[in-house]
């Protein structure tokens, strides 16, 4: 990994947009890295897009580490960061340090991301940072709280917007190196981006963030339920279907092998 965390602040200051995509295995990671993506996130969305769980909640730390190791084997340039799975960090700062420590020691990733900016989570971020573990914050729509808040846009009311802004500021003060903003109004994301000195990475958060991320399955046209803010740049499921059907036809008609 050649891209360093301190580079991100420079990119924000230079207004050079930061490109982030998710990866869940070796070939995807290798392709994204060679394509010049800046940051590769082993997001817990892999629970859905790689493992077929209905949401992020069932993913275990061992499953995440297994996938993060494969991703890191494929990456030479990009900075790799890994989501802490649901209930592998919410219990206590100790639990968070233990889980994040395993990720850094066992996978080769440089940083972790965790959800939430309520006071106990701010304290956890501060403890992780003091232990030498770089942390990206994540506010707005936090999919690990799906049973509480669903998957709808957050921060629409004035009170909610103020709470989210306050969480982002508190996480920055706790030492987070960047802030993921998911599914919030564009003007709120712009306001947070202007207030923070660390970079914001948006998903469904409008054009004024310091960087953008999408789930790679969605840009490839492989996502099962892509969110409204995603964009498909390819239709890989159609390409794979066609290849499998062509192979099946040639085998059945005894045209392959020849
Ligand atoms: O898990 C994930 O893919 C994420 C993205 C929404 C950024 O956290
Ligand atoms: Na995630």
PDB file of C-alpha atoms and ligand atoms in Angstrom:
ATOM      1  CA  UNK A   1       0.000   0.000   0.000  1.00  0.00           C
ATOM      2  CA  UNK A   2       1.592   3.214  -1.164  1.00  0.00           C
ATOM      3  CA  UNK A   3      -1.187   5.695  -0.436  1.00  0.00           C
ATOM      4  CA  UNK A   4      -0.838   6.976   3.126  1.00  0.00           C
ATOM      5  CA  UNK A   5      -3.479   8.380   5.453  1.00  0.00           C
ATOM      6  CA  UNK A   6      -1.858  11.845   5.654  1.00  0.00           C
ATOM      7  CA  UNK A   7      -2.258  12.091   1.870  1.00  0.00           C
ATOM      8  CA  UNK A   8      -6.021  12.353   2.296  1.00  0.00           C
ATOM      9  CA  UNK A   9      -5.875  15.706   4.134  1.00  0.00           C
ATOM     10  CA  UNK A  10      -3.663  17.101   1.364  1.00  0.00           C
ATOM     11  CA  UNK A  11      -6.155  15.940  -1.244  1.00  0.00           C
ATOM     12  CA  UNK A  12      -8.955  17.700   0.642  1.00  0.00           C
ATOM     13  CA  UNK A  13      -6.934  20.911   0.804  1.00  0.00           C
ATOM     14  CA  UNK A  14      -6.127  20.640  -2.921  1.00  0.00           C
ATOM     15  CA  UNK A  15      -9.796  19.872  -3.716  1.00  0.00           C
ATOM     16  CA  UNK A  16      -8.686  16.704  -5.476  1.00  0.00           C
ATOM     17  CA  UNK A  17     -11.664  14.304  -5.212  1.00  0.00           C
ATOM     18  CA  UNK A  18     -10.958  11.017  -3.387  1.00  0.00           C
ATOM     19  CA  UNK A  19     -12.106   7.850  -5.154  1.00  0.00           C
ATOM     20  CA  UNK A  20     -13.283   4.975  -2.966  1.00  0.00           C
ATOM     21  CA  UNK A  21     -14.809   1.609  -3.890  1.00  0.00           C
ATOM     22  CA  UNK A  22     -15.575  -1.525  -1.915  1.00  0.00           C
ATOM     23  CA  UNK A  23     -13.947  -4.926  -2.461  1.00  0.00           C
ATOM     24  CA  UNK A  24     -14.548  -8.368  -0.986  1.00  0.00           C
ATOM     25  CA  UNK A  25     -12.052 -10.713  -2.639  1.00  0.00           C
ATOM     26  CA  UNK A  26      -8.678 -10.930  -4.389  1.00  0.00           C
ATOM     27  CA  UNK A  27      -9.629 -10.465  -8.056  1.00  0.00           C
ATOM     28  CA  UNK A  28     -11.950  -7.510  -7.442  1.00  0.00           C
ATOM     29  CA  UNK A  29      -9.335  -5.844  -5.231  1.00  0.00           C
ATOM     30  CA  UNK A  30      -6.588  -6.387  -7.802  1.00  0.00           C
ATOM     31  CA  UNK A  31      -8.686  -4.901 -10.623  1.00  0.00           C
ATOM     32  CA  UNK A  32      -9.739  -1.846  -8.572  1.00  0.00           C
ATOM     33  CA  UNK A  33      -6.184  -1.239  -7.412  1.00  0.00           C
ATOM     34  CA  UNK A  34      -4.791  -1.434 -10.928  1.00  0.00           C
ATOM     35  CA  UNK A  35      -7.593   0.877 -12.107  1.00  0.00           C
ATOM     36  CA  UNK A  36      -6.210   3.549  -9.772  1.00  0.00           C
ATOM     37  CA  UNK A  37      -8.822   3.680  -7.013  1.00  0.00           C
ATOM     38  CA  UNK A  38      -7.428   5.640  -4.024  1.00  0.00           C
ATOM     39  CA  UNK A  39      -9.066   3.794  -1.130  1.00  0.00           C
ATOM     40  CA  UNK A  40     -10.424   0.272  -1.067  1.00  0.00           C
ATOM     41  CA  UNK A  41     -13.018  -0.397   1.615  1.00  0.00           C
ATOM     42  CA  UNK A  42     -13.705  -3.941   2.713  1.00  0.00           C
ATOM     43  CA  UNK A  43     -17.205  -2.850   3.679  1.00  0.00           C
ATOM     44  CA  UNK A  44     -19.539  -4.987   5.719  1.00  0.00           C
ATOM     45  CA  UNK A  45     -21.873  -4.731   2.698  1.00  0.00           C
ATOM     46  CA  UNK A  46     -19.930  -7.856   1.669  1.00  0.00           C
ATOM     47  CA  UNK A  47     -22.357  -9.668   3.976  1.00  0.00           C
ATOM     48  CA  UNK A  48     -24.995  -9.034   1.291  1.00  0.00           C
ATOM     49  CA  UNK A  49     -23.024  -8.799  -1.944  1.00  0.00           C
ATOM     50  CA  UNK A  50     -20.556 -11.640  -1.378  1.00  0.00           C
ATOM     51  CA  UNK A  51     -22.180 -13.883   1.221  1.00  0.00           C
ATOM     52  CA  UNK A  52     -25.905 -13.635   0.524  1.00  0.00           C
ATOM     53  CA  UNK A  53     -26.996 -12.493   3.988  1.00  0.00           C
ATOM     54  CA  UNK A  54     -30.087 -10.296   3.887  1.00  0.00           C
ATOM     55  CA  UNK A  55     -28.309  -7.434   5.694  1.00  0.00           C
ATOM     56  CA  UNK A  56     -25.002  -6.549   7.414  1.00  0.00           C
ATOM     57  CA  UNK A  57     -25.892  -7.829  10.880  1.00  0.00           C
ATOM     58  CA  UNK A  58     -24.899 -11.536  10.746  1.00  0.00           C
ATOM     59  CA  UNK A  59     -21.318 -10.893   9.527  1.00  0.00           C
ATOM     60  CA  UNK A  60     -18.692 -12.102  12.010  1.00  0.00           C
ATOM     61  CA  UNK A  61     -15.204 -10.742  12.664  1.00  0.00           C
ATOM     62  CA  UNK A  62     -13.680 -14.005  11.415  1.00  0.00           C
ATOM     63  CA  UNK A  63     -15.624 -13.770   8.140  1.00  0.00           C
ATOM     64  CA  UNK A  64     -14.529 -10.161   7.709  1.00  0.00           C
ATOM     65  CA  UNK A  65     -10.882 -11.016   8.371  1.00  0.00           C
ATOM     66  CA  UNK A  66     -11.037 -13.885   5.869  1.00  0.00           C
ATOM     67  CA  UNK A  67     -12.227 -11.493   3.126  1.00  0.00           C
ATOM     68  CA  UNK A  68      -9.950  -8.611   4.151  1.00  0.00           C
ATOM     69  CA  UNK A  69      -6.902 -10.886   3.866  1.00  0.00           C
ATOM     70  CA  UNK A  70      -7.889 -11.815   0.322  1.00  0.00           C
ATOM     71  CA  UNK A  71      -8.403  -8.135  -0.588  1.00  0.00           C
ATOM     72  CA  UNK A  72      -5.033  -7.100   0.845  1.00  0.00           C
ATOM     73  CA  UNK A  73      -3.265  -9.783  -1.200  1.00  0.00           C
ATOM     74  CA  UNK A  74      -4.570  -8.061  -4.337  1.00  0.00           C
ATOM     75  CA  UNK A  75      -3.630  -4.463  -3.464  1.00  0.00           C
ATOM     76  CA  UNK A  76      -0.315  -2.726  -4.125  1.00  0.00           C
ATOM     77  CA  UNK A  77      -1.201   0.995  -4.221  1.00  0.00           C
ATOM     78  CA  UNK A  78      -4.517   1.773  -2.610  1.00  0.00           C
ATOM     79  CA  UNK A  79      -5.113   2.321   1.064  1.00  0.00           C
ATOM     80  CA  UNK A  80      -7.194  -0.568   2.421  1.00  0.00           C
ATOM     81  CA  UNK A  81      -9.629  -0.017   5.258  1.00  0.00           C
ATOM     82  CA  UNK A  82     -11.989  -2.515   6.818  1.00  0.00           C
ATOM     83  CA  UNK A  83     -15.434  -2.138   8.424  1.00  0.00           C
ATOM     84  CA  UNK A  84     -15.768  -3.401  11.983  1.00  0.00           C
ATOM     85  CA  UNK A  85     -18.755  -5.800  11.843  1.00  0.00           C
ATOM     86  CA  UNK A  86     -21.888  -5.317  13.945  1.00  0.00           C
ATOM     87  CA  UNK A  87     -21.302  -5.973  17.670  1.00  0.00           C
ATOM     88  CA  UNK A  88     -17.547  -6.401  17.341  1.00  0.00           C
ATOM     89  CA  UNK A  89     -16.963  -2.868  18.734  1.00  0.00           C
ATOM     90  CA  UNK A  90     -20.159  -1.486  20.294  1.00  0.00           C
ATOM     91  CA  UNK A  91     -19.733  -3.265  23.642  1.00  0.00           C
ATOM     92  CA  UNK A  92     -16.723  -1.347  24.926  1.00  0.00           C
ATOM     93  CA  UNK A  93     -13.496   0.404  23.859  1.00  0.00           C
ATOM     94  CA  UNK A  94     -11.675  -2.790  24.886  1.00  0.00           C
ATOM     95  CA  UNK A  95     -13.771  -4.867  22.500  1.00  0.00           C
ATOM     96  CA  UNK A  96     -13.162  -2.329  19.726  1.00  0.00           C
ATOM     97  CA  UNK A  97      -9.392  -2.327  20.301  1.00  0.00           C
ATOM     98  CA  UNK A  98      -9.357  -6.129  20.306  1.00  0.00           C
ATOM     99  CA  UNK A  99     -11.360  -6.372  17.041  1.00  0.00           C
ATOM    100  CA  UNK A 100      -9.558  -3.554  15.220  1.00  0.00           C
ATOM    101  CA  UNK A 101      -6.236  -4.914  16.440  1.00  0.00           C
ATOM    102  CA  UNK A 102      -7.002  -8.304  14.935  1.00  0.00           C
ATOM    103  CA  UNK A 103      -7.885  -6.628  11.619  1.00  0.00           C
ATOM    104  CA  UNK A 104      -4.647  -4.630  11.468  1.00  0.00           C
ATOM    105  CA  UNK A 105      -2.429  -7.500  12.664  1.00  0.00           C
ATOM    106  CA  UNK A 106      -3.971 -10.327  10.645  1.00  0.00           C
ATOM    107  CA  UNK A 107      -4.992  -8.718   7.342  1.00  0.00           C
ATOM    108  CA  UNK A 108      -2.475  -6.018   6.437  1.00  0.00           C
ATOM    109  CA  UNK A 109      -5.150  -3.301   6.217  1.00  0.00           C
ATOM    110  CA  UNK A 110      -4.153   0.143   7.516  1.00  0.00           C
ATOM    111  CA  UNK A 111      -7.377   1.428   9.037  1.00  0.00           C
ATOM    112  CA  UNK A 112     -10.873   0.568  10.228  1.00  0.00           C
ATOM    113  CA  UNK A 113     -14.289   2.181   9.859  1.00  0.00           C
ATOM    114  CA  UNK A 114     -17.062   2.066  12.436  1.00  0.00           C
ATOM    115  CA  UNK A 115     -20.587   3.460  12.621  1.00  0.00           C
ATOM    116  CA  UNK A 116     -22.094   6.081  14.908  1.00  0.00           C
ATOM    117  CA  UNK A 117     -21.158   9.336  16.576  1.00  0.00           C
ATOM    118  CA  UNK A 118     -22.988   9.094  19.919  1.00  0.00           C
ATOM    119  CA  UNK A 119     -20.869   9.894  23.003  1.00  0.00           C
ATOM    120  CA  UNK A 120     -19.818   6.307  23.836  1.00  0.00           C
ATOM    121  CA  UNK A 121     -18.708   5.739  20.222  1.00  0.00           C
ATOM    122  CA  UNK A 122     -16.764   9.007  20.225  1.00  0.00           C
ATOM    123  CA  UNK A 123     -14.935   7.743  23.317  1.00  0.00           C
ATOM    124  CA  UNK A 124     -14.235   4.418  21.553  1.00  0.00           C
ATOM    125  CA  UNK A 125     -12.802   6.236  18.526  1.00  0.00           C
ATOM    126  CA  UNK A 126     -10.566   8.280  20.793  1.00  0.00           C
ATOM    127  CA  UNK A 127      -9.293   5.104  22.514  1.00  0.00           C
ATOM    128  CA  UNK A 128      -8.614   3.389  19.165  1.00  0.00           C
ATOM    129  CA  UNK A 129      -6.726   6.419  17.863  1.00  0.00           C
ATOM    130  CA  UNK A 130      -4.683   6.626  21.073  1.00  0.00           C
ATOM    131  CA  UNK A 131      -3.781   2.966  20.568  1.00  0.00           C
ATOM    132  CA  UNK A 132      -2.432   3.822  17.110  1.00  0.00           C
ATOM    133  CA  UNK A 133      -5.343   2.557  15.032  1.00  0.00           C
ATOM    134  CA  UNK A 134      -6.566   4.919  12.280  1.00  0.00           C
ATOM    135  CA  UNK A 135     -10.371   5.220  12.262  1.00  0.00           C
ATOM    136  CA  UNK A 136     -12.823   6.487   9.650  1.00  0.00           C
ATOM    137  CA  UNK A 137     -16.138   7.643  11.120  1.00  0.00           C
ATOM    138  CA  UNK A 138     -19.518   6.879   9.511  1.00  0.00           C
ATOM    139  CA  UNK A 139     -22.634   8.984  10.195  1.00  0.00           C
ATOM    140  CA  UNK A 140     -26.019   9.568   8.584  1.00  0.00           C
ATOM    141  CA  UNK A 141     -27.566   6.299   7.453  1.00  0.00           C
ATOM    142  CA  UNK A 142     -25.757   3.586   9.419  1.00  0.00           C
ATOM    143  CA  UNK A 143     -26.834   0.194   8.010  1.00  0.00           C
ATOM    144  CA  UNK A 144     -25.926  -1.704  11.195  1.00  0.00           C
ATOM    145  CA  UNK A 145     -28.920   0.106  12.792  1.00  0.00           C
ATOM    146  CA  UNK A 146     -31.296  -1.078  10.056  1.00  0.00           C
ATOM    147  CA  UNK A 147     -33.827  -2.520  12.539  1.00  0.00           C
ATOM    148  CA  UNK A 148     -33.967   0.869  14.287  1.00  0.00           C
ATOM    149  CA  UNK A 149     -33.859   3.385  11.444  1.00  0.00           C
ATOM    150  CA  UNK A 150     -34.440   1.374   8.251  1.00  0.00           C
ATOM    151  CA  UNK A 151     -32.540   2.401   5.122  1.00  0.00           C
ATOM    152  CA  UNK A 152     -34.149   5.806   4.587  1.00  0.00           C
ATOM    153  CA  UNK A 153     -32.382   9.134   4.216  1.00  0.00           C
ATOM    154  CA  UNK A 154     -31.252  10.656   7.529  1.00  0.00           C
ATOM    155  CA  UNK A 155     -30.889  14.292   8.567  1.00  0.00           C
ATOM    156  CA  UNK A 156     -34.002  15.684   6.921  1.00  0.00           C
ATOM    157  CA  UNK A 157     -35.260  17.624   9.950  1.00  0.00           C
ATOM    158  CA  UNK A 158     -33.323  20.528  11.458  1.00  0.00           C
ATOM    159  CA  UNK A 159     -32.802  18.611  14.741  1.00  0.00           C
ATOM    160  CA  UNK A 160     -31.514  15.502  12.962  1.00  0.00           C
ATOM    161  CA  UNK A 161     -29.220  17.562  10.761  1.00  0.00           C
ATOM    162  CA  UNK A 162     -27.771  19.329  13.800  1.00  0.00           C
ATOM    163  CA  UNK A 163     -27.251  16.014  15.580  1.00  0.00           C
ATOM    164  CA  UNK A 164     -25.398  14.524  12.592  1.00  0.00           C
ATOM    165  CA  UNK A 165     -23.211  17.618  12.194  1.00  0.00           C
ATOM    166  CA  UNK A 166     -22.405  17.456  15.920  1.00  0.00           C
ATOM    167  CA  UNK A 167     -21.505  13.771  15.663  1.00  0.00           C
ATOM    168  CA  UNK A 168     -19.147  14.425  12.747  1.00  0.00           C
ATOM    169  CA  UNK A 169     -17.414  17.234  14.645  1.00  0.00           C
ATOM    170  CA  UNK A 170     -17.101  15.093  17.786  1.00  0.00           C
ATOM    171  CA  UNK A 171     -15.625  12.190  15.801  1.00  0.00           C
ATOM    172  CA  UNK A 172     -13.103  14.503  14.165  1.00  0.00           C
ATOM    173  CA  UNK A 173     -12.124  15.832  17.600  1.00  0.00           C
ATOM    174  CA  UNK A 174     -11.726  12.234  18.803  1.00  0.00           C
ATOM    175  CA  UNK A 175      -9.135  11.747  16.055  1.00  0.00           C
ATOM    176  CA  UNK A 176     -10.973  10.174  13.104  1.00  0.00           C
ATOM    177  CA  UNK A 177      -8.942  10.643   9.891  1.00  0.00           C
ATOM    178  CA  UNK A 178     -11.970  10.849   7.563  1.00  0.00           C
ATOM    179  CA  UNK A 179     -15.774  10.798   7.698  1.00  0.00           C
ATOM    180  CA  UNK A 180     -18.161   8.687   5.686  1.00  0.00           C
ATOM    181  CA  UNK A 181     -21.492  10.435   5.071  1.00  0.00           C
ATOM    182  CA  UNK A 182     -24.245   8.070   3.972  1.00  0.00           C
ATOM    183  CA  UNK A 183     -27.663   9.038   2.538  1.00  0.00           C
ATOM    184  CA  UNK A 184     -28.064  12.553   3.931  1.00  0.00           C
ATOM    185  CA  UNK A 185     -29.209  15.716   2.135  1.00  0.00           C
ATOM    186  CA  UNK A 186     -26.584  17.287  -0.114  1.00  0.00           C
ATOM    187  CA  UNK A 187     -26.687  20.630   1.695  1.00  0.00           C
ATOM    188  CA  UNK A 188     -26.017  18.946   5.053  1.00  0.00           C
ATOM    189  CA  UNK A 189     -23.097  16.992   3.553  1.00  0.00           C
ATOM    190  CA  UNK A 190     -21.727  20.228   2.073  1.00  0.00           C
ATOM    191  CA  UNK A 191     -21.993  21.926   5.451  1.00  0.00           C
ATOM    192  CA  UNK A 192     -20.199  19.054   7.234  1.00  0.00           C
ATOM    193  CA  UNK A 193     -17.509  18.986   4.519  1.00  0.00           C
ATOM    194  CA  UNK A 194     -16.906  22.696   5.022  1.00  0.00           C
ATOM    195  CA  UNK A 195     -16.806  22.445   8.840  1.00  0.00           C
ATOM    196  CA  UNK A 196     -14.409  19.477   9.057  1.00  0.00           C
ATOM    197  CA  UNK A 197     -10.710  19.649   8.283  1.00  0.00           C
ATOM    198  CA  UNK A 198     -10.640  15.882   7.639  1.00  0.00           C
ATOM    199  CA  UNK A 199     -12.029  14.633   4.303  1.00  0.00           C
ATOM    200  CA  UNK A 200     -15.646  13.550   3.902  1.00  0.00           C
ATOM    201  CA  UNK A 201     -16.469  10.590   1.668  1.00  0.00           C
ATOM    202  CA  UNK A 202     -20.063  10.594   0.465  1.00  0.00           C
ATOM    203  CA  UNK A 203     -22.495   7.892  -0.610  1.00  0.00           C
ATOM    204  CA  UNK A 204     -25.914   9.304  -1.425  1.00  0.00           C
ATOM    205  CA  UNK A 205     -24.701  12.584   0.068  1.00  0.00           C
ATOM    206  CA  UNK A 206     -24.509  14.874  -2.958  1.00  0.00           C
ATOM    207  CA  UNK A 207     -21.638  16.290  -5.028  1.00  0.00           C
ATOM    208  CA  UNK A 208     -19.873  18.465  -2.439  1.00  0.00           C
ATOM    209  CA  UNK A 209     -18.090  15.796  -0.380  1.00  0.00           C
ATOM    210  CA  UNK A 210     -14.284  15.503  -0.604  1.00  0.00           C
ATOM    211  CA  UNK A 211     -14.641  12.025  -2.090  1.00  0.00           C
ATOM    212  CA  UNK A 212     -17.242   9.541  -3.280  1.00  0.00           C
ATOM    213  CA  UNK A 213     -17.768   5.849  -2.599  1.00  0.00           C
ATOM    214  CA  UNK A 214     -20.121   3.272  -4.067  1.00  0.00           C
ATOM    215  CA  UNK A 215     -20.521  -0.425  -3.419  1.00  0.00           C
ATOM    216  CA  UNK A 216     -18.645  -2.115  -6.270  1.00  0.00           C
ATOM    217  CA  UNK A 217     -21.393  -4.683  -6.842  1.00  0.00           C
ATOM    218  CA  UNK A 218     -23.697  -1.737  -7.624  1.00  0.00           C
ATOM    219  CA  UNK A 219     -21.342  -0.045 -10.135  1.00  0.00           C
ATOM    220  CA  UNK A 220     -20.866  -3.417 -11.833  1.00  0.00           C
ATOM    221  CA  UNK A 221     -24.595  -4.101 -12.122  1.00  0.00           C
ATOM    222  CA  UNK A 222     -24.391  -7.099  -9.791  1.00  0.00           C
ATOM    223  CA  UNK A 223     -26.231  -5.651  -6.786  1.00  0.00           C
ATOM    224  CA  UNK A 224     -29.489  -7.324  -5.841  1.00  0.00           C
ATOM    225  CA  UNK A 225     -31.192  -4.295  -4.322  1.00  0.00           C
ATOM    226  CA  UNK A 226     -29.121  -1.300  -5.347  1.00  0.00           C
ATOM    227  CA  UNK A 227     -29.987   1.893  -3.455  1.00  0.00           C
ATOM    228  CA  UNK A 228     -31.523   4.830  -5.367  1.00  0.00           C
ATOM    229  CA  UNK A 229     -28.255   6.823  -5.199  1.00  0.00           C
ATOM    230  CA  UNK A 230     -26.122   4.069  -6.798  1.00  0.00           C
ATOM    231  CA  UNK A 231     -25.124   4.105 -10.463  1.00  0.00           C
ATOM    232  CA  UNK A 232     -24.370   1.035 -12.588  1.00  0.00           C
ATOM    233  CA  UNK A 233     -21.407   1.592 -14.945  1.00  0.00           C
ATOM    234  CA  UNK A 234     -21.619  -1.962 -16.308  1.00  0.00           C
ATOM    235  CA  UNK A 235     -24.082  -4.836 -16.417  1.00  0.00           C
ATOM    236  CA  UNK A 236     -21.935  -7.687 -15.219  1.00  0.00           C
ATOM    237  CA  UNK A 237     -24.797  -9.970 -14.257  1.00  0.00           C
ATOM    238  CA  UNK A 238     -26.011  -9.870 -17.887  1.00  0.00           C
ATOM    239  CA  UNK A 239     -22.459 -10.552 -19.152  1.00  0.00           C
ATOM    240  CA  UNK A 240     -22.008 -13.502 -16.773  1.00  0.00           C
ATOM    241  CA  UNK A 241     -25.441 -14.899 -17.652  1.00  0.00           C
ATOM    242  CA  UNK A 242     -24.602 -14.700 -21.365  1.00  0.00           C
ATOM    243  CA  UNK A 243     -21.215 -16.394 -20.880  1.00  0.00           C
ATOM    244  CA  UNK A 244     -22.759 -19.217 -18.821  1.00  0.00           C
ATOM    245  CA  UNK A 245     -25.555 -19.714 -21.382  1.00  0.00           C
ATOM    246  CA  UNK A 246     -23.092 -19.698 -24.309  1.00  0.00           C
ATOM    247  CA  UNK A 247     -20.960 -22.296 -22.531  1.00  0.00           C
ATOM    248  CA  UNK A 248     -24.019 -24.431 -21.725  1.00  0.00           C
ATOM    249  CA  UNK A 249     -25.189 -24.290 -25.340  1.00  0.00           C
ATOM    250  CA  UNK A 250     -21.784 -25.244 -26.732  1.00  0.00           C
ATOM    251  CA  UNK A 251     -21.439 -28.159 -24.294  1.00  0.00           C
ATOM    252  CA  UNK A 252     -24.935 -29.456 -25.047  1.00  0.00           C
ATOM    253  CA  UNK A 253     -24.430 -29.103 -28.793  1.00  0.00           C
ATOM    254  CA  UNK A 254     -20.978 -30.716 -28.493  1.00  0.00           C
ATOM    255  CA  UNK A 255     -19.260 -27.622 -29.887  1.00  0.00           C
ATOM    256  CA  UNK A 256     -16.953 -27.290 -26.872  1.00  0.00           C
ATOM    257  CA  UNK A 257     -14.272 -28.541 -26.553  1.00  0.00           C
ATOM    258  CA  UNK A 258     -13.078 -28.945 -30.108  1.00  0.00           C
TER     259      UNK A 258
HETATM  260  O1  LIG B   1     -20.162  -1.526   3.791  1.00  0.00           O
HETATM  261  C1  LIG B   1     -20.096  -0.687   2.886  1.00  0.00           C
HETATM  262  O2  LIG B   1     -20.023  -0.981   1.689  1.00  0.00           O
HETATM  263  C2  LIG B   1     -20.108   0.723   3.269  1.00  0.00           C
HETATM  264  C3  LIG B   1     -20.399   1.680   2.179  1.00  0.00           C
HETATM  265  C4  LIG B   1     -21.806   2.118   2.281  1.00  0.00           C
HETATM  266  C5  LIG B   1     -19.496   2.822   2.170  1.00  0.00           C
HETATM  267  O3  LIG B   1     -19.952   1.044   4.417  1.00  0.00           O
HETATM  268 NA1  LIG B   2     -20.427  -0.619   5.892  1.00  0.00          NA
END
